[in-house]
Amino acid sequence: MLETSTRLLALLALLQTRPAWTGSELAERLEVTTRTVRNDIDRLRELGYPVDATRGPAGHYQLGIGAKLPPLLLDDEEAVAVAVGLRTGAGVTGMAESSVRALTKLQQVLPHRLQRQVNAINRAMEKGPDNTRSNVDAPEIDPGVLATIAACIRDEHYLRFEYAVPEGDSMYKAGSGVGRELPLLVEPYRLVSWHGYWHLVARDEQGEWHSYRVDWMSLRMATGRRYQPRPMADEAYTDFVLRDVASTGWKVHARITVYAPAQDVLSRIHAAVGMVESVDDNTSVLVTGADSLETIAVYIGMLGLDFHVDGPPALVAHLETVGKRYLKAIEASNDRR
């Protein structure tokens, strides 16, 4: 009975890995006869799994669509990836409750070793604010890497890794440790997920705070050494990442002096657009960035407040071009009246 049950689970796992299997392929993978495969297919159907069969020279078996969703068989990395995906997706409008329910069900059936990994990631991570910036180009992250980093955060172990920006990538050039290929040794404190990118907030050997893109990290052998935790004040790790990205993490960065109190500026921008610093009761500074000058021009135009550009000069030139274009449009409209 145990052998049969184990074989049924293996058969179900194979059917979930690709759209169609021939009977001989399944028999070869399971090391049984095609007759045993047919009998096992019948057993799966009796258990409620819809398995479709196509006869003839091109005959094959295919896991069909049933009235109820059958249990999914996931390997360790897939289970961790799904759990992390549900956790990061819990803030999606309209899906929060469903994501939490699905995550709860998954965690109830995870083996202890995977529960520890998922729990470590959940406790170690924070999610940045959402905006309209697309994350279709966000890199794929190995769940094992996230689990390793999260375990170091949980156990308060030093983390050693190599860190380098891919050739031709202009973002994050001013960021901490960028371009360095020698192993870095840091105290890891928090993983921040933002727009599909993962950032590690850590303290380096000099005691300074930095954020590191996880997809640019190559983990080295575990140190096993514990550090004495010195958390960030108020544990504002997500704000630190947003500020770091705003000042170093875009292709174009800008510093704008706005003639309005900081609170007024904050009320008019999304938290993901940039960081606002108060100068005095009537003046503030907006540090922002984007993938282009055009996008920054839209950001500051939507403020509806007076401002001047501290830098870069290219933004001033772009605003001059746009301003002339608007004035020309106004003059043309007045001429038609």
mmCIF file of C-alpha atoms in Angstrom:
data_model
loop_
_atom_site.group_PDB
_atom_site.id
_atom_site.type_symbol
_atom_site.label_atom_id
_atom_site.label_comp_id
_atom_site.label_asym_id
_atom_site.label_seq_id
_atom_site.Cartn_x
_atom_site.Cartn_y
_atom_site.Cartn_z
ATOM 1 C CA MET A 1 0.000 0.000 0.000
ATOM 2 C CA LEU A 2 2.822 2.362 0.865
ATOM 3 C CA GLU A 3 4.559 1.616 -2.429
ATOM 4 C CA THR A 4 1.360 2.247 -4.358
ATOM 5 C CA SER A 5 0.631 5.506 -2.501
ATOM 6 C CA THR A 6 4.178 6.738 -3.087
ATOM 7 C CA ARG A 7 3.910 5.863 -6.767
ATOM 8 C CA LEU A 8 0.580 7.702 -7.088
ATOM 9 C CA LEU A 9 2.122 10.844 -5.634
ATOM 10 C CA ALA A 10 5.076 10.523 -8.021
ATOM 11 C CA LEU A 11 2.665 10.061 -10.936
ATOM 12 C CA LEU A 12 0.662 13.112 -9.900
ATOM 13 C CA ALA A 13 3.845 15.143 -9.606
ATOM 14 C CA LEU A 14 4.901 14.135 -13.144
ATOM 15 C CA LEU A 15 1.504 15.068 -14.581
ATOM 16 C CA GLN A 16 1.848 18.534 -13.045
ATOM 17 C CA THR A 17 5.268 19.204 -14.572
ATOM 18 C CA ARG A 18 4.240 19.331 -18.245
ATOM 19 C CA PRO A 19 1.039 19.325 -20.348
ATOM 20 C CA ALA A 20 1.136 15.752 -21.696
ATOM 21 C CA TRP A 21 2.827 12.394 -21.123
ATOM 22 C CA THR A 22 2.618 9.166 -23.115
ATOM 23 C CA GLY A 23 1.978 5.970 -21.208
ATOM 24 C CA SER A 24 5.419 4.620 -22.095
ATOM 25 C CA GLU A 25 7.117 7.801 -20.850
ATOM 26 C CA LEU A 26 5.342 7.573 -17.517
ATOM 27 C CA ALA A 27 6.105 3.878 -17.245
ATOM 28 C CA GLU A 28 9.803 4.522 -17.887
ATOM 29 C CA ARG A 29 10.001 7.347 -15.340
ATOM 30 C CA LEU A 30 8.163 5.314 -12.680
ATOM 31 C CA GLU A 31 9.922 2.054 -13.579
ATOM 32 C CA VAL A 32 6.666 0.149 -13.970
ATOM 33 C CA THR A 33 4.656 -1.310 -16.846
ATOM 34 C CA THR A 34 2.208 0.644 -18.983
ATOM 35 C CA ARG A 35 -0.573 -1.501 -17.501
ATOM 36 C CA THR A 36 0.392 -0.318 -14.006
ATOM 37 C CA VAL A 37 0.308 3.265 -15.280
ATOM 38 C CA ARG A 38 -3.241 2.731 -16.577
ATOM 39 C CA ASN A 39 -4.321 1.280 -13.248
ATOM 40 C CA ASP A 40 -2.718 4.171 -11.338
ATOM 41 C CA ILE A 41 -4.463 6.679 -13.618
ATOM 42 C CA ASP A 42 -7.774 5.012 -12.744
ATOM 43 C CA ARG A 43 -6.924 5.291 -9.025
ATOM 44 C CA LEU A 44 -6.210 9.014 -9.390
ATOM 45 C CA ARG A 45 -9.567 9.485 -11.094
ATOM 46 C CA GLU A 46 -11.296 7.649 -8.247
ATOM 47 C CA LEU A 47 -9.615 10.085 -5.836
ATOM 48 C CA GLY A 48 -11.061 13.029 -7.765
ATOM 49 C CA TYR A 49 -8.130 13.994 -9.953
ATOM 50 C CA PRO A 50 -9.327 14.691 -13.520
ATOM 51 C CA VAL A 51 -6.860 12.902 -15.818
ATOM 52 C CA ASP A 52 -7.705 13.094 -19.521
ATOM 53 C CA ALA A 53 -6.545 10.380 -21.921
ATOM 54 C CA THR A 54 -6.143 10.649 -25.692
ATOM 55 C CA ARG A 55 -6.047 7.413 -27.683
ATOM 56 C CA GLY A 56 -4.236 6.638 -30.924
ATOM 57 C CA PRO A 57 -0.650 7.009 -32.208
ATOM 58 C CA ALA A 58 -0.392 10.420 -30.531
ATOM 59 C CA GLY A 59 -2.085 9.195 -27.376
ATOM 60 C CA HIS A 60 -1.159 10.738 -24.065
ATOM 61 C CA TYR A 61 -2.305 11.486 -20.535
ATOM 62 C CA GLN A 62 -3.011 15.000 -19.350
ATOM 63 C CA LEU A 63 -4.063 16.436 -15.998
ATOM 64 C CA GLY A 64 -7.417 18.019 -16.745
ATOM 65 C CA ILE A 65 -9.406 20.858 -15.271
ATOM 66 C CA GLY A 66 -11.753 19.669 -12.556
ATOM 67 C CA ALA A 67 -14.547 21.120 -10.511
ATOM 68 C CA LYS A 68 -12.199 21.407 -7.551
ATOM 69 C CA LEU A 69 -8.547 22.380 -7.376
ATOM 70 C CA PRO A 70 -6.469 19.282 -6.532
ATOM 71 C CA PRO A 71 -3.560 19.549 -4.081
ATOM 72 C CA LEU A 72 -0.371 20.775 -5.736
ATOM 73 C CA LEU A 73 2.891 18.930 -5.265
ATOM 74 C CA LEU A 74 5.713 21.422 -4.835
ATOM 75 C CA ASP A 75 9.394 20.886 -4.285
ATOM 76 C CA ASP A 76 11.146 22.790 -1.488
ATOM 77 C CA GLU A 77 12.145 25.825 -3.584
ATOM 78 C CA GLU A 78 8.707 26.040 -5.212
ATOM 79 C CA ALA A 79 6.967 25.930 -1.821
ATOM 80 C CA VAL A 80 9.163 28.715 -0.435
ATOM 81 C CA ALA A 81 8.716 30.774 -3.628
ATOM 82 C CA VAL A 82 4.918 30.473 -3.478
ATOM 83 C CA ALA A 83 4.853 31.405 0.215
ATOM 84 C CA VAL A 84 7.046 34.461 -0.375
ATOM 85 C CA GLY A 85 4.960 35.453 -3.399
ATOM 86 C CA LEU A 86 1.773 35.266 -1.355
ATOM 87 C CA ARG A 87 3.386 37.294 1.425
ATOM 88 C CA THR A 88 4.546 40.072 -0.920
ATOM 89 C CA GLY A 89 1.212 40.016 -2.753
ATOM 90 C CA ALA A 90 -0.850 40.387 0.402
ATOM 91 C CA GLY A 91 -0.925 44.148 -0.060
ATOM 92 C CA VAL A 92 -2.396 44.035 -3.572
ATOM 93 C CA THR A 93 -5.738 45.816 -3.636
ATOM 94 C CA GLY A 94 -8.607 43.347 -3.587
ATOM 95 C CA MET A 95 -6.377 40.330 -3.038
ATOM 96 C CA ALA A 96 -5.122 40.799 0.518
ATOM 97 C CA GLU A 97 -7.658 38.513 2.182
ATOM 98 C CA SER A 98 -7.306 35.780 -0.456
ATOM 99 C CA SER A 99 -3.510 35.906 -0.260
ATOM 100 C CA VAL A 100 -3.552 35.595 3.521
ATOM 101 C CA ARG A 101 -5.962 32.627 3.385
ATOM 102 C CA ALA A 102 -3.844 30.852 0.779
ATOM 103 C CA LEU A 103 -0.655 31.534 2.739
ATOM 104 C CA THR A 104 -2.224 30.173 5.920
ATOM 105 C CA LYS A 105 -3.273 26.965 4.161
ATOM 106 C CA LEU A 106 0.170 26.503 2.636
ATOM 107 C CA GLN A 107 2.006 27.077 5.894
ATOM 108 C CA GLN A 108 -0.172 24.484 7.652
ATOM 109 C CA VAL A 109 1.144 21.714 5.386
ATOM 110 C CA LEU A 110 4.760 22.818 5.054
ATOM 111 C CA PRO A 111 7.315 20.529 6.693
ATOM 112 C CA HIS A 112 9.089 22.026 9.707
ATOM 113 C CA ARG A 113 12.316 22.812 7.830
ATOM 114 C CA LEU A 114 10.397 24.852 5.235
ATOM 115 C CA GLN A 115 8.229 26.524 7.854
ATOM 116 C CA ARG A 116 11.407 27.820 9.468
ATOM 117 C CA GLN A 117 12.586 29.225 6.128
ATOM 118 C CA VAL A 118 9.268 30.881 5.309
ATOM 119 C CA ASN A 119 8.818 32.236 8.848
ATOM 120 C CA ALA A 120 12.340 33.649 8.769
ATOM 121 C CA ILE A 121 11.615 35.440 5.491
ATOM 122 C CA ASN A 122 8.275 36.755 6.773
ATOM 123 C CA ARG A 123 9.873 38.176 9.913
ATOM 124 C CA ALA A 124 12.861 39.592 8.037
ATOM 125 C CA MET A 125 10.994 41.298 5.213
ATOM 126 C CA GLU A 126 9.098 44.533 4.713
ATOM 127 C CA LYS A 127 7.166 45.694 1.672
ATOM 128 C CA GLY A 128 7.667 49.143 0.195
ATOM 129 C CA PRO A 129 4.794 51.319 -1.065
ATOM 130 C CA ASP A 130 3.240 50.579 -4.448
ATOM 131 C CA ASN A 131 2.934 52.997 -7.327
ATOM 132 C CA THR A 132 2.440 52.791 -11.078
ATOM 133 C CA ARG A 133 6.043 51.959 -11.893
ATOM 134 C CA SER A 134 6.134 48.676 -13.812
ATOM 135 C CA ASN A 135 8.064 45.765 -12.420
ATOM 136 C CA VAL A 136 7.911 43.556 -15.522
ATOM 137 C CA ASP A 137 11.689 43.711 -15.773
ATOM 138 C CA ALA A 138 12.256 42.847 -12.137
ATOM 139 C CA PRO A 139 14.885 40.119 -11.776
ATOM 140 C CA GLU A 140 14.089 36.592 -10.683
ATOM 141 C CA ILE A 141 15.425 35.872 -7.214
ATOM 142 C CA ASP A 142 16.460 32.420 -6.043
ATOM 143 C CA PRO A 143 14.225 31.569 -3.043
ATOM 144 C CA GLY A 144 17.237 29.822 -1.521
ATOM 145 C CA VAL A 145 19.161 33.096 -1.494
ATOM 146 C CA LEU A 146 16.307 34.888 0.272
ATOM 147 C CA ALA A 147 16.022 32.021 2.755
ATOM 148 C CA THR A 148 19.760 32.133 3.502
ATOM 149 C CA ILE A 149 19.758 35.903 4.051
ATOM 150 C CA ALA A 150 16.609 35.695 6.189
ATOM 151 C CA ALA A 151 18.168 32.946 8.301
ATOM 152 C CA CYS A 152 21.218 35.144 8.935
ATOM 153 C CA ILE A 153 18.904 37.980 10.009
ATOM 154 C CA ARG A 154 16.994 35.631 12.290
ATOM 155 C CA ASP A 155 20.099 34.087 13.823
ATOM 156 C CA GLU A 156 22.013 37.408 13.925
ATOM 157 C CA HIS A 157 24.863 35.982 11.878
ATOM 158 C CA TYR A 158 27.285 37.988 9.766
ATOM 159 C CA LEU A 159 26.660 37.690 6.020
ATOM 160 C CA ARG A 160 29.483 37.497 3.471
ATOM 161 C CA PHE A 161 28.884 38.116 -0.224
ATOM 162 C CA GLU A 162 30.334 39.572 -3.418
ATOM 163 C CA TYR A 163 28.511 42.562 -4.861
ATOM 164 C CA ALA A 164 28.775 43.993 -8.360
ATOM 165 C CA VAL A 165 26.556 45.937 -10.760
ATOM 166 C CA PRO A 166 26.066 44.187 -14.117
ATOM 167 C CA GLU A 167 28.040 45.800 -16.921
ATOM 168 C CA GLY A 168 26.041 48.504 -18.672
ATOM 169 C CA ASP A 169 23.595 49.045 -15.825
ATOM 170 C CA SER A 170 23.754 52.720 -14.887
ATOM 171 C CA MET A 171 21.468 52.488 -11.864
ATOM 172 C CA TYR A 172 22.792 52.461 -8.323
ATOM 173 C CA LYS A 173 26.256 53.649 -9.441
ATOM 174 C CA ALA A 174 26.497 55.835 -6.367
ATOM 175 C CA GLY A 175 25.207 53.121 -4.076
ATOM 176 C CA SER A 176 27.153 51.466 -1.338
ATOM 177 C CA GLY A 177 29.568 48.738 -2.323
ATOM 178 C CA VAL A 178 28.619 49.015 -6.005
ATOM 179 C CA GLY A 179 31.259 47.697 -8.332
ATOM 180 C CA ARG A 180 33.192 45.983 -5.532
ATOM 181 C CA GLU A 181 33.864 42.321 -6.224
ATOM 182 C CA LEU A 182 35.813 41.555 -3.048
ATOM 183 C CA PRO A 183 33.685 39.817 -0.420
ATOM 184 C CA LEU A 184 31.759 42.187 1.833
ATOM 185 C CA LEU A 185 31.002 41.314 5.443
ATOM 186 C CA VAL A 186 27.863 42.913 6.893
ATOM 187 C CA GLU A 187 25.351 42.691 9.709
ATOM 188 C CA PRO A 188 22.032 41.939 7.938
ATOM 189 C CA TYR A 189 18.884 43.463 9.437
ATOM 190 C CA ARG A 190 16.013 43.588 6.965
ATOM 191 C CA LEU A 191 14.880 42.493 3.491
ATOM 192 C CA VAL A 192 12.737 45.093 1.708
ATOM 193 C CA SER A 193 10.627 44.152 -1.320
ATOM 194 C CA TRP A 194 9.774 47.055 -3.614
ATOM 195 C CA HIS A 195 8.419 46.874 -7.183
ATOM 196 C CA GLY A 196 9.704 43.335 -7.593
ATOM 197 C CA TYR A 197 13.228 44.237 -6.447
ATOM 198 C CA TRP A 198 14.682 42.925 -3.202
ATOM 199 C CA HIS A 199 16.988 45.061 -1.083
ATOM 200 C CA LEU A 200 19.018 44.066 1.940
ATOM 201 C CA VAL A 201 19.505 46.731 4.613
ATOM 202 C CA ALA A 202 22.726 46.031 6.487
ATOM 203 C CA ARG A 203 25.494 47.627 8.518
ATOM 204 C CA ASP A 204 29.022 47.312 7.122
ATOM 205 C CA GLU A 205 32.283 46.735 8.992
ATOM 206 C CA GLN A 206 32.697 50.500 9.474
ATOM 207 C CA GLY A 207 29.294 50.678 11.162
ATOM 208 C CA GLU A 208 27.585 52.505 8.271
ATOM 209 C CA TRP A 209 24.136 51.632 6.922
ATOM 210 C CA HIS A 210 23.722 50.588 3.285
ATOM 211 C CA SER A 211 21.147 48.938 1.051
ATOM 212 C CA TYR A 212 22.142 46.213 -1.406
ATOM 213 C CA ARG A 213 20.216 44.817 -4.369
ATOM 214 C CA VAL A 214 19.823 41.095 -3.669
ATOM 215 C CA ASP A 215 20.044 40.168 -7.353
ATOM 216 C CA TRP A 216 23.543 41.694 -7.450
ATOM 217 C CA MET A 217 24.723 39.653 -4.479
ATOM 218 C CA SER A 218 26.668 36.387 -4.738
ATOM 219 C CA LEU A 219 26.611 34.691 -1.368
ATOM 220 C CA ARG A 220 29.811 33.199 0.002
ATOM 221 C CA MET A 221 30.277 30.473 2.567
ATOM 222 C CA ALA A 222 28.315 31.001 5.775
ATOM 223 C CA THR A 223 30.296 32.626 8.564
ATOM 224 C CA GLY A 224 28.429 31.140 11.519
ATOM 225 C CA ARG A 225 29.584 34.182 13.497
ATOM 226 C CA ARG A 226 27.071 36.137 15.548
ATOM 227 C CA TYR A 227 27.017 39.911 15.736
ATOM 228 C CA GLN A 228 25.693 42.127 18.496
ATOM 229 C CA PRO A 229 22.492 43.659 17.057
ATOM 230 C CA ARG A 230 22.409 47.443 16.735
ATOM 231 C CA PRO A 231 19.050 48.082 15.014
ATOM 232 C CA MET A 232 18.352 51.201 13.006
ATOM 233 C CA ALA A 233 16.659 53.966 14.974
ATOM 234 C CA ASP A 234 12.878 53.456 14.894
ATOM 235 C CA GLU A 235 13.608 50.474 12.610
ATOM 236 C CA ALA A 236 12.833 52.663 9.576
ATOM 237 C CA TYR A 237 14.358 50.197 7.121
ATOM 238 C CA THR A 238 11.849 50.706 4.311
ATOM 239 C CA ASP A 239 12.202 54.493 4.489
ATOM 240 C CA PHE A 240 15.965 54.042 4.334
ATOM 241 C CA VAL A 241 15.672 51.995 1.125
ATOM 242 C CA LEU A 242 13.306 54.544 -0.445
ATOM 243 C CA ARG A 243 15.681 57.362 0.436
ATOM 244 C CA ASP A 244 18.693 55.429 -0.833
ATOM 245 C CA VAL A 245 16.977 54.563 -4.112
ATOM 246 C CA ALA A 246 15.720 58.147 -4.542
ATOM 247 C CA SER A 247 19.270 59.495 -4.234
ATOM 248 C CA THR A 248 21.258 56.748 -5.979
ATOM 249 C CA GLY A 249 18.941 54.134 -7.430
ATOM 250 C CA TRP A 250 17.599 55.701 -10.627
ATOM 251 C CA LYS A 251 19.057 56.467 -14.024
ATOM 252 C CA VAL A 252 18.320 60.172 -13.431
ATOM 253 C CA HIS A 253 18.341 61.968 -10.053
ATOM 254 C CA ALA A 254 17.185 65.450 -9.158
ATOM 255 C CA ARG A 255 17.170 67.826 -6.215
ATOM 256 C CA ILE A 256 14.300 70.323 -6.220
ATOM 257 C CA THR A 257 13.791 73.240 -3.841
ATOM 258 C CA VAL A 258 10.066 73.717 -3.329
ATOM 259 C CA TYR A 259 8.659 76.946 -1.891
ATOM 260 C CA ALA A 260 6.205 75.253 0.442
ATOM 261 C CA PRO A 261 6.291 73.462 3.799
ATOM 262 C CA ALA A 262 7.473 69.848 3.687
ATOM 263 C CA GLN A 263 4.064 68.609 4.837
ATOM 264 C CA ASP A 264 2.376 70.284 1.861
ATOM 265 C CA VAL A 265 4.790 68.595 -0.536
ATOM 266 C CA LEU A 266 4.347 65.208 1.148
ATOM 267 C CA SER A 267 0.583 65.496 0.799
ATOM 268 C CA ARG A 268 0.952 65.899 -2.981
ATOM 269 C CA ILE A 269 3.356 63.070 -3.842
ATOM 270 C CA HIS A 270 3.359 59.328 -3.490
ATOM 271 C CA ALA A 271 5.792 57.934 -0.949
ATOM 272 C CA ALA A 272 7.581 56.107 -3.772
ATOM 273 C CA VAL A 273 8.296 59.286 -5.751
ATOM 274 C CA GLY A 274 10.989 60.695 -3.482
ATOM 275 C CA MET A 275 12.080 61.982 -0.117
ATOM 276 C CA VAL A 276 11.159 65.417 1.253
ATOM 277 C CA GLU A 277 13.392 67.353 3.649
ATOM 278 C CA SER A 278 12.250 70.447 5.539
ATOM 279 C CA VAL A 279 14.399 73.594 5.197
ATOM 280 C CA ASP A 280 12.203 76.040 7.093
ATOM 281 C CA ASP A 281 8.509 76.739 7.639
ATOM 282 C CA ASN A 282 8.017 77.769 3.993
ATOM 283 C CA THR A 283 10.685 75.835 2.101
ATOM 284 C CA SER A 284 11.549 72.179 1.544
ATOM 285 C CA VAL A 285 13.735 70.025 -0.680
ATOM 286 C CA LEU A 286 12.493 67.129 -2.797
ATOM 287 C CA VAL A 287 15.066 64.465 -3.663
ATOM 288 C CA THR A 288 13.662 62.310 -6.417
ATOM 289 C CA GLY A 289 14.602 60.189 -9.380
ATOM 290 C CA ALA A 290 13.228 58.345 -12.380
ATOM 291 C CA ASP A 291 14.280 56.555 -15.520
ATOM 292 C CA SER A 292 14.123 59.775 -17.574
ATOM 293 C CA LEU A 293 14.107 63.566 -17.335
ATOM 294 C CA GLU A 294 10.604 63.565 -18.826
ATOM 295 C CA THR A 295 9.237 61.560 -15.911
ATOM 296 C CA ILE A 296 10.815 63.860 -13.329
ATOM 297 C CA ALA A 297 9.379 66.884 -15.160
ATOM 298 C CA VAL A 298 5.917 65.311 -14.841
ATOM 299 C CA TYR A 299 6.446 64.650 -11.119
ATOM 300 C CA ILE A 300 7.373 68.231 -10.272
ATOM 301 C CA GLY A 301 4.782 69.687 -12.645
ATOM 302 C CA MET A 302 2.062 67.818 -10.799
ATOM 303 C CA LEU A 303 3.080 69.365 -7.481
ATOM 304 C CA GLY A 304 1.265 72.570 -8.328
ATOM 305 C CA LEU A 305 3.828 74.511 -6.260
ATOM 306 C CA ASP A 306 6.576 76.992 -7.043
ATOM 307 C CA PHE A 307 10.062 75.516 -7.188
ATOM 308 C CA HIS A 308 13.525 75.771 -8.654
ATOM 309 C CA VAL A 309 15.861 73.012 -9.790
ATOM 310 C CA ASP A 310 19.105 72.592 -7.867
ATOM 311 C CA GLY A 311 20.257 69.907 -10.289
ATOM 312 C CA PRO A 312 20.967 68.392 -12.670
ATOM 313 C CA PRO A 313 21.481 71.063 -15.365
ATOM 314 C CA ALA A 314 19.992 68.733 -17.967
ATOM 315 C CA LEU A 315 16.655 68.912 -16.150
ATOM 316 C CA VAL A 316 16.726 72.712 -16.303
ATOM 317 C CA ALA A 317 17.350 72.518 -20.044
ATOM 318 C CA HIS A 318 14.501 70.053 -20.480
ATOM 319 C CA LEU A 319 12.087 72.245 -18.498
ATOM 320 C CA GLU A 320 13.112 75.212 -20.656
ATOM 321 C CA THR A 321 12.304 73.229 -23.797
ATOM 322 C CA VAL A 322 8.966 72.078 -22.388
ATOM 323 C CA GLY A 323 8.172 75.610 -21.171
ATOM 324 C CA LYS A 324 8.768 77.090 -24.613
ATOM 325 C CA ARG A 325 6.585 74.404 -26.143
ATOM 326 C CA TYR A 326 3.744 75.239 -23.728
ATOM 327 C CA LEU A 327 4.081 78.979 -24.353
ATOM 328 C CA LYS A 328 3.979 78.373 -28.081
ATOM 329 C CA ALA A 329 0.809 76.319 -27.657
ATOM 330 C CA ILE A 330 -0.770 79.101 -25.577
ATOM 331 C CA GLU A 331 0.105 81.733 -28.192
ATOM 332 C CA ALA A 332 -1.350 79.572 -30.951
ATOM 333 C CA SER A 333 -4.558 79.117 -28.957
ATOM 334 C CA ASN A 334 -4.839 82.884 -28.352
ATOM 335 C CA ASP A 335 -4.352 83.619 -32.062
ATOM 336 C CA ARG A 336 -7.379 81.461 -32.906
ATOM 337 C CA ARG A 337 -9.688 83.419 -30.593
#
